[in-house]
PDB file of C-alpha atoms in Angstrom:
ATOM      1  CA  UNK A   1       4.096  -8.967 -12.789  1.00  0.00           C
ATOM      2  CA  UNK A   2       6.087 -11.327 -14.734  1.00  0.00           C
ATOM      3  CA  UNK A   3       7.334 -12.838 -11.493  1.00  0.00           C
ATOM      4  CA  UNK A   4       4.102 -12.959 -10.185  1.00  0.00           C
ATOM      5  CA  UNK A   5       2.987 -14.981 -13.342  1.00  0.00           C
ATOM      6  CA  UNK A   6       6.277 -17.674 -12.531  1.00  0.00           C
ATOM      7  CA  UNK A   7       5.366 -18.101  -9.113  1.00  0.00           C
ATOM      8  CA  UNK A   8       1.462 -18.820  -9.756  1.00  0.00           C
ATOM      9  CA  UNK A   9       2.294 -20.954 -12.846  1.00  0.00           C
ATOM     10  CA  UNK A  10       4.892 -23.666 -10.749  1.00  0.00           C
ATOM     11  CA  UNK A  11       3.857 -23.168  -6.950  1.00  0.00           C
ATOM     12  CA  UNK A  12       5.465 -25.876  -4.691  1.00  0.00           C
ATOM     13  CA  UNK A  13       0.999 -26.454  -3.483  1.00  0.00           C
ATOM     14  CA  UNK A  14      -1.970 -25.700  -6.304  1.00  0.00           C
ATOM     15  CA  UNK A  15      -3.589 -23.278  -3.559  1.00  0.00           C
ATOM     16  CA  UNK A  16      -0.300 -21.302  -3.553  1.00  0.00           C
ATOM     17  CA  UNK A  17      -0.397 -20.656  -6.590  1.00  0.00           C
ATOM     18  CA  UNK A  18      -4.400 -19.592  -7.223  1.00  0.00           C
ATOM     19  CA  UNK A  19      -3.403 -17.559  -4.013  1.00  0.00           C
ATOM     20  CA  UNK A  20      -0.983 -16.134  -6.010  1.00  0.00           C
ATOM     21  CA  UNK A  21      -2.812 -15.492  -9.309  1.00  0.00           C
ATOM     22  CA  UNK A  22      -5.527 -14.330  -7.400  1.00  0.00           C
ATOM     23  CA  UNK A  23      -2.506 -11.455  -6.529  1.00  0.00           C
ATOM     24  CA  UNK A  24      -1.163 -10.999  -9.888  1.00  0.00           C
ATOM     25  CA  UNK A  25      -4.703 -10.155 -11.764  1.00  0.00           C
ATOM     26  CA  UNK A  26      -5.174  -8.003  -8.299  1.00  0.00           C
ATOM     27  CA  UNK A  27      -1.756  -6.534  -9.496  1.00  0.00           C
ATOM     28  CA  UNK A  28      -2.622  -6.277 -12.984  1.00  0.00           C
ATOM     29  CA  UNK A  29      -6.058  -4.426 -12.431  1.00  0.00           C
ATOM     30  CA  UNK A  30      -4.329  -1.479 -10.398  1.00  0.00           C
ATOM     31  CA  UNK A  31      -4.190  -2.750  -6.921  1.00  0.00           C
ATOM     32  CA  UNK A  32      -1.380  -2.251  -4.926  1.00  0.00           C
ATOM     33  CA  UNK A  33       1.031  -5.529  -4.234  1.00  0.00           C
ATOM     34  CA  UNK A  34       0.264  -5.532   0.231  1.00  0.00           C
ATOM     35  CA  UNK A  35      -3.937  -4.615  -0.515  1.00  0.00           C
ATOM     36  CA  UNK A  36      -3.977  -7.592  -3.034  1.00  0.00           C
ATOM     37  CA  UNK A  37      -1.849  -9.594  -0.516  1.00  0.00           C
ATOM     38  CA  UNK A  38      -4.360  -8.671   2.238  1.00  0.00           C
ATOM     39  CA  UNK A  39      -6.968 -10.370   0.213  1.00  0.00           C
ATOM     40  CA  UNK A  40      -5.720 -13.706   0.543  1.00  0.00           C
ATOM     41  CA  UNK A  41      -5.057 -13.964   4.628  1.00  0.00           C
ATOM     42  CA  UNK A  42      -4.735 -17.536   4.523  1.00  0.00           C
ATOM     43  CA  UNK A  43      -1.065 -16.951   2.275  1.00  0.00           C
ATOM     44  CA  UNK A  44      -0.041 -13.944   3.351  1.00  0.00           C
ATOM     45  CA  UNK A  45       0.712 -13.231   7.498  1.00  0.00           C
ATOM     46  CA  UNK A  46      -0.335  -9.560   8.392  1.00  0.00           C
ATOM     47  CA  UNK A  47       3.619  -9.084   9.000  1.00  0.00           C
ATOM     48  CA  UNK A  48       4.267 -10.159   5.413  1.00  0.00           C
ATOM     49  CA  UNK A  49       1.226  -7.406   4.086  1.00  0.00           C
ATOM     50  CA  UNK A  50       2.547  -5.182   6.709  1.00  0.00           C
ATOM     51  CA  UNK A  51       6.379  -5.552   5.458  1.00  0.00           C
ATOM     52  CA  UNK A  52       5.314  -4.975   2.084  1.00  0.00           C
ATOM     53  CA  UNK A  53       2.867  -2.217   2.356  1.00  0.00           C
ATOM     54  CA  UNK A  54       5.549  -0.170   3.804  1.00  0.00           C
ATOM     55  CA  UNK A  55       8.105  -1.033   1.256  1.00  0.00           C
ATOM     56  CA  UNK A  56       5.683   0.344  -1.374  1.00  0.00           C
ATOM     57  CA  UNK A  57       5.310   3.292   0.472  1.00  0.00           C
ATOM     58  CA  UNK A  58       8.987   3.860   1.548  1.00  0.00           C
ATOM     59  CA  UNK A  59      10.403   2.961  -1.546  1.00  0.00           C
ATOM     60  CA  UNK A  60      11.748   0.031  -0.699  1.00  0.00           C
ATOM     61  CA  UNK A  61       9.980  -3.088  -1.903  1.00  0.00           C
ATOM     62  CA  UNK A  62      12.333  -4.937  -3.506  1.00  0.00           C
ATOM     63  CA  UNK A  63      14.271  -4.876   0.166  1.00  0.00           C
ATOM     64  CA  UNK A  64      10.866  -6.020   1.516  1.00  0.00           C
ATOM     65  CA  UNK A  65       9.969  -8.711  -0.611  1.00  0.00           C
ATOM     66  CA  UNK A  66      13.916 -10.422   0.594  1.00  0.00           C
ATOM     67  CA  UNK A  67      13.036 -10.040   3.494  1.00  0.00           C
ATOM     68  CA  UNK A  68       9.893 -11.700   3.356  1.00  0.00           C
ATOM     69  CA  UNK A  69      11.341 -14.302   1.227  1.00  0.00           C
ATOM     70  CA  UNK A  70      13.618 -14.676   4.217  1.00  0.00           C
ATOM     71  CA  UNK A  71      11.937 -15.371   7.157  1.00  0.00           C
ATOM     72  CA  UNK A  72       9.338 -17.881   4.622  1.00  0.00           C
ATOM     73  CA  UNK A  73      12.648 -20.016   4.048  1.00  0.00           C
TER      74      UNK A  73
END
């Protein structure tokens, strides 16, 4: 969460980051990190949600999120 909170209080465009404090309280309220994703489809690709709803469920979403990070560059 605290990375969440870093990216949505210095995101390179303001819509970023309410996109991405839209995720964090998502986060923070119990939702998982690819449904709160989902929720902003102008952000996040369905490949991105995709990528990371199966590194939550495969124990791997640290892995995910690189990879992500990634392809965005």
């Amino acid at each position: 969460n605290t990375a969440l909170d870093a990216l949505a209080n210095r995101p390179p465009v303001p819509s970023y980051g309410r996109a991405l404090a839209d995720v964090r309280d998502r986060v923070a309220q119990g939702r998982g990190l690819a449904d709160a994703m989902a929720e902003n489809p102008g952000f996040f690709s369905p490949d991105e949600v995709g990528a990371i709803r199966a590194g939550e469920r495969g124990g791997f979403l640290p892995e995910a999120m690189m990879a992500c990070a990634a392809v965005s560059d």
